[in-house]
C-alpha positions as a Markdown table, in Angstrom:
| # | Residue | x | y | z |
|---|---|---|---|---|
| 1 | Unk | 105.0 | -85.1 | 247.3 |
| 2 | Unk | 104.7 | -83.0 | 250.5 |
| 3 | Unk | 107.0 | -84.5 | 253.0 |
| 4 | Unk | 107.1 | -81.7 | 255.5 |
| 5 | Unk | 106.8 | -83.0 | 259.0 |
| 6 | Unk | 104.9 | -80.9 | 261.7 |
| 7 | Unk | 106.7 | -80.2 | 264.9 |
| 8 | Unk | 105.4 | -78.9 | 268.3 |
| 9 | Unk | 107.2 | -76.5 | 270.7 |
| 10 | Unk | 107.8 | -79.6 | 273.0 |
| 11 | Unk | 109.6 | -81.3 | 270.1 |
| 12 | Unk | 111.8 | -78.3 | 269.6 |
| 13 | Unk | 112.6 | -78.0 | 273.3 |
| 14 | Unk | 113.5 | -81.7 | 273.4 |
| 15 | Unk | 115.6 | -81.4 | 270.3 |
| 16 | Unk | 117.5 | -78.5 | 271.8 |
| 17 | Unk | 118.1 | -80.2 | 275.1 |
| 18 | Unk | 119.5 | -83.3 | 273.3 |
| 19 | Unk | 122.0 | -81.2 | 271.3 |
| 20 | Unk | 123.0 | -79.2 | 274.4 |
| 21 | Unk | 124.1 | -82.4 | 276.0 |
| 22 | Unk | 126.4 | -83.1 | 273.0 |
| 23 | Unk | 127.5 | -79.5 | 272.4 |
| 24 | Unk | 127.3 | -77.7 | 275.8 |
| 25 | Unk | 129.5 | -74.9 | 274.4 |
| 26 | Unk | 126.7 | -73.9 | 272.1 |
| 27 | Unk | 124.1 | -73.7 | 274.9 |
| 28 | Unk | 123.4 | -70.0 | 274.7 |
| 29 | Unk | 123.0 | -70.0 | 270.9 |
| 30 | Unk | 120.8 | -73.1 | 271.1 |
| 31 | Unk | 118.6 | -71.6 | 273.7 |
| 32 | Unk | 118.2 | -68.5 | 271.6 |
| 33 | Unk | 117.1 | -70.5 | 268.6 |
| 34 | Unk | 114.8 | -72.6 | 270.7 |
| 35 | Unk | 112.9 | -69.5 | 271.6 |
| 36 | Unk | 112.8 | -68.3 | 268.0 |
| 37 | Unk | 111.8 | -71.7 | 266.5 |
| 38 | Unk | 109.1 | -72.2 | 269.2 |
| 39 | Unk | 107.7 | -68.7 | 268.5 |
| 40 | Unk | 107.5 | -69.6 | 264.8 |
| 41 | Unk | 105.8 | -72.9 | 265.4 |
| 42 | Unk | 103.2 | -71.3 | 267.7 |
| 43 | Unk | 102.7 | -68.5 | 265.1 |
| 44 | Unk | 101.7 | -71.1 | 262.5 |
| 45 | Unk | 98.6 | -72.0 | 264.5 |
| 46 | Unk | 97.4 | -68.3 | 264.3 |
| 47 | Unk | 97.9 | -67.7 | 260.6 |
| 48 | Unk | 95.2 | -66.5 | 258.3 |
| 49 | Unk | 96.3 | -67.1 | 254.7 |
| 50 | Unk | 94.3 | -66.7 | 251.5 |
| 51 | Unk | 93.7 | -69.8 | 249.4 |
| 52 | Unk | 95.9 | -70.1 | 246.3 |
| 53 | Unk | 94.7 | -72.2 | 243.4 |
| 54 | Unk | 97.0 | -73.1 | 240.5 |
| 55 | Unk | 95.1 | -73.3 | 237.2 |
| 56 | Unk | 95.2 | -76.8 | 235.7 |
| 57 | Unk | 97.0 | -75.7 | 232.5 |
| 58 | Unk | 99.7 | -73.9 | 234.5 |
| 59 | Unk | 100.1 | -76.8 | 236.8 |
| 60 | Unk | 100.6 | -79.2 | 233.9 |
| 61 | Unk | 103.2 | -77.0 | 232.3 |
| 62 | Unk | 105.1 | -76.6 | 235.6 |
| 63 | Unk | 105.1 | -80.4 | 236.2 |
| 64 | Unk | 106.0 | -81.3 | 232.6 |
| 65 | Unk | 108.8 | -78.8 | 232.4 |
| 66 | Unk | 110.1 | -79.4 | 236.0 |
| 67 | Unk | 109.6 | -75.8 | 237.0 |
| 68 | Unk | 108.8 | -74.8 | 240.6 |
| 69 | Unk | 105.1 | -74.2 | 241.3 |
| 70 | Unk | 105.6 | -70.6 | 242.4 |
| 71 | Unk | 107.9 | -67.7 | 242.3 |
| 72 | Unk | 108.8 | -66.2 | 245.7 |
| 73 | Unk | 106.8 | -63.1 | 244.8 |
| 74 | Unk | 103.7 | -65.3 | 244.7 |
| 75 | Unk | 103.9 | -66.4 | 248.3 |
| 76 | Unk | 101.2 | -65.2 | 250.6 |
| 77 | Unk | 101.8 | -64.1 | 254.1 |
| 78 | Unk | 99.8 | -63.0 | 257.1 |
| 79 | Unk | 101.1 | -59.4 | 257.7 |
| 80 | Unk | 99.4 | -59.0 | 261.1 |
| 81 | Unk | 100.8 | -62.2 | 262.5 |
| 82 | Unk | 104.2 | -61.6 | 261.0 |
| 83 | Unk | 104.3 | -58.2 | 262.6 |
| 84 | Unk | 103.5 | -59.8 | 266.0 |
| 85 | Unk | 106.3 | -62.3 | 265.5 |
| 86 | Unk | 108.7 | -59.5 | 264.4 |
| 87 | Unk | 108.2 | -57.9 | 267.8 |
| 88 | Unk | 108.5 | -61.2 | 269.6 |
| 89 | Unk | 111.8 | -62.1 | 267.8 |
| 90 | Unk | 113.1 | -58.6 | 268.6 |
| 91 | Unk | 112.3 | -59.2 | 272.3 |
| 92 | Unk | 114.0 | -62.6 | 272.2 |
| 93 | Unk | 117.2 | -61.2 | 270.7 |
| 94 | Unk | 117.3 | -58.3 | 273.1 |
| 95 | Unk | 116.8 | -60.6 | 276.1 |
| 96 | Unk | 119.6 | -62.8 | 274.7 |
| 97 | Unk | 122.1 | -60.2 | 275.6 |
| 98 | Unk | 124.5 | -61.0 | 272.8 |
| 99 | Unk | 126.3 | -59.0 | 270.0 |
| 100 | Unk | 123.0 | -58.4 | 268.3 |
| 101 | Unk | 121.1 | -57.0 | 271.2 |
| 102 | Unk | 122.1 | -53.3 | 270.8 |
| 103 | Unk | 121.3 | -53.4 | 267.1 |
| 104 | Unk | 117.9 | -55.0 | 267.8 |
| 105 | Unk | 117.2 | -52.4 | 270.5 |
| 106 | Unk | 117.8 | -49.7 | 268.0 |
| 107 | Unk | 115.5 | -51.5 | 265.4 |
| 108 | Unk | 112.7 | -51.7 | 268.0 |
| 109 | Unk | 113.0 | -48.1 | 268.9 |
| 110 | Unk | 112.9 | -47.0 | 265.3 |
| 111 | Unk | 109.9 | -49.2 | 264.7 |
| 112 | Unk | 108.0 | -47.7 | 267.7 |
| 113 | Unk | 108.9 | -44.2 | 266.3 |
| 114 | Unk | 107.5 | -45.2 | 262.9 |
| 115 | Unk | 110.9 | -44.6 | 261.3 |
| 116 | Unk | 110.9 | -48.3 | 260.2 |
| 117 | Unk | 107.8 | -49.5 | 258.4 |
| 118 | Unk | 107.8 | -53.3 | 259.1 |
| 119 | Unk | 105.0 | -54.0 | 256.6 |
| 120 | Unk | 107.0 | -52.2 | 253.9 |
| 121 | Unk | 110.0 | -54.4 | 254.8 |
| 122 | Unk | 107.8 | -57.5 | 254.4 |
| 123 | Unk | 106.7 | -56.4 | 251.0 |
| 124 | Unk | 110.3 | -55.5 | 250.0 |
| 125 | Unk | 111.5 | -58.9 | 251.2 |
| 126 | Unk | 108.9 | -60.9 | 249.2 |
| 127 | Unk | 109.7 | -58.7 | 246.2 |
| 128 | Unk | 113.4 | -59.4 | 246.6 |
| 129 | Unk | 113.9 | -55.7 | 246.6 |
| 130 | Unk | 116.8 | -54.7 | 248.9 |
| 131 | Unk | 116.4 | -51.0 | 248.5 |
| 132 | Unk | 114.3 | -50.5 | 251.6 |
| 133 | Unk | 116.9 | -52.4 | 253.7 |
| 134 | Unk | 119.7 | -50.4 | 252.0 |
| 135 | Unk | 117.9 | -47.1 | 252.9 |
| 136 | Unk | 117.5 | -48.0 | 256.6 |
| 137 | Unk | 121.1 | -49.2 | 256.8 |
| 138 | Unk | 122.3 | -45.9 | 255.3 |
| 139 | Unk | 120.0 | -43.5 | 257.2 |
| 140 | Unk | 120.0 | -45.2 | 260.6 |
| 141 | Unk | 123.3 | -47.2 | 260.5 |
| 142 | Unk | 121.5 | -50.4 | 261.0 |
| 143 | Unk | 123.1 | -53.6 | 259.8 |
| 144 | Unk | 120.7 | -54.7 | 257.0 |
| 145 | Unk | 121.7 | -58.3 | 257.5 |
| 146 | Unk | 120.4 | -58.3 | 261.0 |
| 147 | Unk | 117.2 | -56.6 | 259.9 |
| 148 | Unk | 116.7 | -59.1 | 257.1 |
| 149 | Unk | 117.2 | -62.0 | 259.5 |
| 150 | Unk | 114.4 | -60.7 | 261.7 |
| 151 | Unk | 112.1 | -60.0 | 258.7 |
| 152 | Unk | 112.7 | -63.4 | 257.2 |
| 153 | Unk | 112.1 | -65.3 | 260.4 |
| 154 | Unk | 109.0 | -63.3 | 261.0 |
| 155 | Unk | 107.6 | -64.3 | 257.6 |
| 156 | Unk | 108.9 | -67.9 | 257.7 |
| 157 | Unk | 105.8 | -69.4 | 259.4 |
| 158 | Unk | 103.6 | -68.0 | 256.6 |
| 159 | Unk | 106.0 | -69.3 | 253.9 |
| 160 | Unk | 106.1 | -72.7 | 255.5 |
| 161 | Unk | 102.3 | -73.1 | 255.9 |
| 162 | Unk | 101.6 | -71.6 | 252.5 |
| 163 | Unk | 104.2 | -74.0 | 250.9 |
| 164 | Unk | 102.6 | -77.0 | 252.7 |
| 165 | Unk | 99.2 | -76.0 | 251.3 |
| 166 | Unk | 100.5 | -75.5 | 247.8 |
| 167 | Unk | 102.6 | -78.7 | 247.8 |
| 168 | Unk | 99.6 | -80.9 | 247.6 |
| 169 | Unk | 99.6 | -80.1 | 243.9 |
| 170 | Unk | 102.9 | -81.9 | 243.6 |
| 171 | Unk | 101.2 | -85.2 | 244.4 |
| 172 | Unk | 100.5 | -85.5 | 240.7 |
| 173 | Unk | 104.1 | -84.7 | 239.7 |
| 174 | Unk | 105.8 | -88.0 | 240.2 |
| 175 | Unk | 109.5 | -87.8 | 240.8 |
| 176 | Unk | 111.1 | -84.4 | 241.1 |
| 177 | Unk | 114.6 | -84.6 | 239.7 |
| 178 | Unk | 115.9 | -81.1 | 240.3 |
| 179 | Unk | 118.1 | -79.8 | 243.2 |
| 180 | Unk | 116.0 | -76.7 | 243.8 |
| 181 | Unk | 112.7 | -76.7 | 245.7 |
| 182 | Unk | 109.7 | -77.9 | 243.7 |
| 183 | Unk | 107.5 | -75.3 | 245.4 |
| 184 | Unk | 109.5 | -72.1 | 245.3 |
| 185 | Unk | 112.7 | -72.8 | 243.4 |
| 186 | Unk | 115.1 | -72.0 | 246.3 |
| 187 | Unk | 118.2 | -74.0 | 247.2 |
| 188 | Unk | 118.1 | -76.6 | 250.0 |
| 189 | Unk | 119.8 | -75.6 | 253.3 |
| 190 | Unk | 120.3 | -79.2 | 254.5 |
| 191 | Unk | 119.8 | -82.8 | 253.3 |
| 192 | Unk | 118.7 | -85.7 | 255.4 |
| 193 | Unk | 119.2 | -89.5 | 255.1 |
| 194 | Unk | 116.2 | -91.3 | 256.5 |
| 195 | Unk | 114.9 | -94.9 | 256.7 |
| 196 | Unk | 116.0 | -97.3 | 253.9 |
| 197 | Unk | 118.7 | -94.9 | 252.9 |
| 198 | Unk | 116.4 | -92.5 | 251.3 |
| 199 | Unk | 117.7 | -88.9 | 250.9 |
| 200 | Unk | 115.7 | -85.7 | 251.2 |
| 201 | Unk | 116.4 | -82.1 | 250.7 |
| 202 | Unk | 114.9 | -79.3 | 252.9 |
| 203 | Unk | 114.3 | -75.9 | 251.3 |
| 204 | Unk | 116.1 | -73.0 | 252.9 |
| 205 | Unk | 113.2 | -70.6 | 252.1 |
| 206 | Unk | 109.9 | -72.3 | 252.6 |
| 207 | Unk | 110.9 | -75.5 | 254.5 |
| 208 | Unk | 109.5 | -77.9 | 251.9 |
| 209 | Unk | 111.1 | -81.4 | 252.1 |
| 210 | Unk | 111.4 | -83.5 | 248.9 |
| 211 | Unk | 113.1 | -86.8 | 247.9 |
| 212 | Unk | 116.4 | -86.7 | 246.1 |
| 213 | Unk | 118.9 | -89.0 | 244.5 |
| 214 | Unk | 121.5 | -90.3 | 246.9 |
| 215 | Unk | 124.5 | -89.4 | 244.9 |
| 216 | Unk | 123.7 | -85.9 | 243.6 |
| 217 | Unk | 124.7 | -82.2 | 243.9 |
| 218 | Unk | 121.6 | -80.1 | 244.2 |
| 219 | Unk | 123.5 | -77.0 | 243.1 |
| 220 | Unk | 124.9 | -78.1 | 239.7 |
| 221 | Unk | 123.0 | -81.4 | 239.2 |
| 222 | Unk | 126.2 | -83.4 | 239.1 |
| 223 | Unk | 125.6 | -87.1 | 239.7 |
| 224 | Unk | 129.1 | -88.4 | 238.9 |
| 225 | Unk | 130.2 | -90.4 | 241.8 |
| 226 | Unk | 133.9 | -89.7 | 241.0 |
| 227 | Unk | 133.4 | -85.9 | 241.6 |
| 228 | Unk | 131.1 | -86.2 | 244.6 |
| 229 | Unk | 132.2 | -87.2 | 248.0 |
| 230 | Unk | 131.3 | -86.6 | 251.6 |
| 231 | Unk | 133.5 | -85.4 | 254.5 |
| 232 | Unk | 132.8 | -87.0 | 257.9 |
| 233 | Unk | 132.7 | -84.9 | 261.1 |
| 234 | Unk | 134.9 | -86.4 | 263.8 |
| 235 | Unk | 133.0 | -87.6 | 266.8 |
| 236 | Unk | 129.6 | -86.9 | 265.1 |
| 237 | Unk | 128.4 | -90.0 | 263.3 |
| 238 | Unk | 125.1 | -88.4 | 262.2 |
| 239 | Unk | 126.7 | -85.3 | 260.6 |
| 240 | Unk | 128.7 | -84.9 | 257.4 |
| 241 | Unk | 129.2 | -82.5 | 254.5 |
| 242 | Unk | 128.5 | -83.6 | 251.0 |
| 243 | Unk | 130.8 | -81.8 | 248.6 |
| 244 | Unk | 131.0 | -81.4 | 244.9 |
| 245 | Unk | 134.3 | -81.2 | 243.1 |
| 246 | Unk | 132.7 | -79.9 | 240.0 |
| 247 | Unk | 131.1 | -76.7 | 241.4 |
| 248 | Unk | 133.0 | -76.6 | 244.7 |
| 249 | Unk | 129.8 | -76.3 | 246.7 |
| 250 | Unk | 128.6 | -78.3 | 249.7 |
| 251 | Unk | 125.5 | -79.1 | 251.7 |
| 252 | Unk | 125.4 | -80.2 | 255.3 |
| 253 | Unk | 123.7 | -83.6 | 255.8 |
| 254 | Unk | 122.2 | -85.3 | 258.8 |
| 255 | Unk | 121.8 | -89.0 | 258.8 |
| 256 | Unk | 118.7 | -89.5 | 260.9 |
| 257 | Unk | 119.3 | -93.3 | 261.1 |
| 258 | Unk | 122.5 | -92.7 | 263.0 |
| 259 | Unk | 120.9 | -90.9 | 266.0 |
| 260 | Unk | 118.1 | -91.6 | 268.4 |
| 261 | Unk | 117.3 | -88.0 | 269.0 |
| 262 | Unk | 114.5 | -86.0 | 267.3 |
| 263 | Unk | 115.9 | -84.2 | 264.3 |
| 264 | Unk | 114.4 | -80.7 | 263.6 |
| 265 | Unk | 116.1 | -79.6 | 260.3 |
| 266 | Unk | 116.3 | -75.8 | 261.0 |
| 267 | Unk | 118.0 | -76.6 | 264.3 |
| 268 | Unk | 120.4 | -79.1 | 262.7 |
| 269 | Unk | 121.4 | -76.4 | 260.3 |
| 270 | Unk | 121.9 | -73.6 | 262.8 |
| 271 | Unk | 123.5 | -75.8 | 265.5 |
| 272 | Unk | 126.5 | -76.8 | 263.2 |
| 273 | Unk | 128.4 | -73.6 | 262.3 |
| 274 | Unk | 131.6 | -75.4 | 263.0 |
| 275 | Unk | 130.9 | -77.6 | 260.0 |
| 276 | Unk | 130.6 | -74.6 | 257.8 |
| 277 | Unk | 133.9 | -73.2 | 259.0 |
| 278 | Unk | 135.7 | -76.5 | 258.5 |
| 279 | Unk | 134.4 | -77.1 | 255.0 |
| 280 | Unk | 134.8 | -73.5 | 253.8 |
| 281 | Unk | 138.4 | -73.6 | 254.9 |
| 282 | Unk | 138.8 | -76.5 | 252.5 |
| 283 | Unk | 137.7 | -74.2 | 249.7 |
| 284 | Unk | 134.0 | -75.1 | 249.3 |
| 285 | Unk | 131.0 | -72.7 | 249.4 |
| 286 | Unk | 127.7 | -73.3 | 251.0 |
| 287 | Unk | 124.8 | -73.4 | 248.5 |
| 288 | Unk | 122.0 | -72.1 | 250.7 |
| 289 | Unk | 121.3 | -68.4 | 250.1 |
| 290 | Unk | 118.3 | -67.9 | 252.3 |
| 291 | Unk | 119.2 | -67.7 | 256.0 |
């Protein structure tokens, strides 16, 4: 059931170049994400992760009850490689000379001075404990959302590779009928329509990709076609927003069949902030909570 495609840094570069031709006004943002995504893909090749074996009885229970295989706290990560990536992402953001640069410069300085313990932040993030981030925000006047963004993106290669390794267990699971990720239980950040009209969800936390019903809200499990619809994006045949009138939530969707360019899901999500603005103005809320 593991449908997660592997991408190279060349793939990402090409994907960014293709979108820049369509949306030149987003060139600076796209180039920034190109550097971050490329650093993440390169990092995957250097990871050293412990094996994780799911006991047969636990696996059967998870599959029978449609529970995700793992909790987020059970995810393994390579702390040394994540620390290297943390520094690299900080350098990318500083060099980007944008509204985040001064904050990231301060984060880097505090890290060098040992006033920010990056490994402690990794542990806090995986434990879903915000107290360490709250303390830094209060003591050093650092926006904890910026810090969490860097920490998450530093850990994401580990999460993605670990998820891919664990997902082989899902091959015995048959059809997954839930809207949350079968590996970690997180919400999808984007959905895709691929060949033969098949729909897939892509996890916002670990990047796992899984098949989904075509007419379906992943956030409330609504499958009533009368309360589900999609909103087309003018001038962008491949993009739309699927909205649910029952829970008033939405998910951005890319129809891969309607474009000839390579589709890199994290880029599709980040390159379309105007869709979020448009749909949220209509009263809907995005369902992905892991950014």
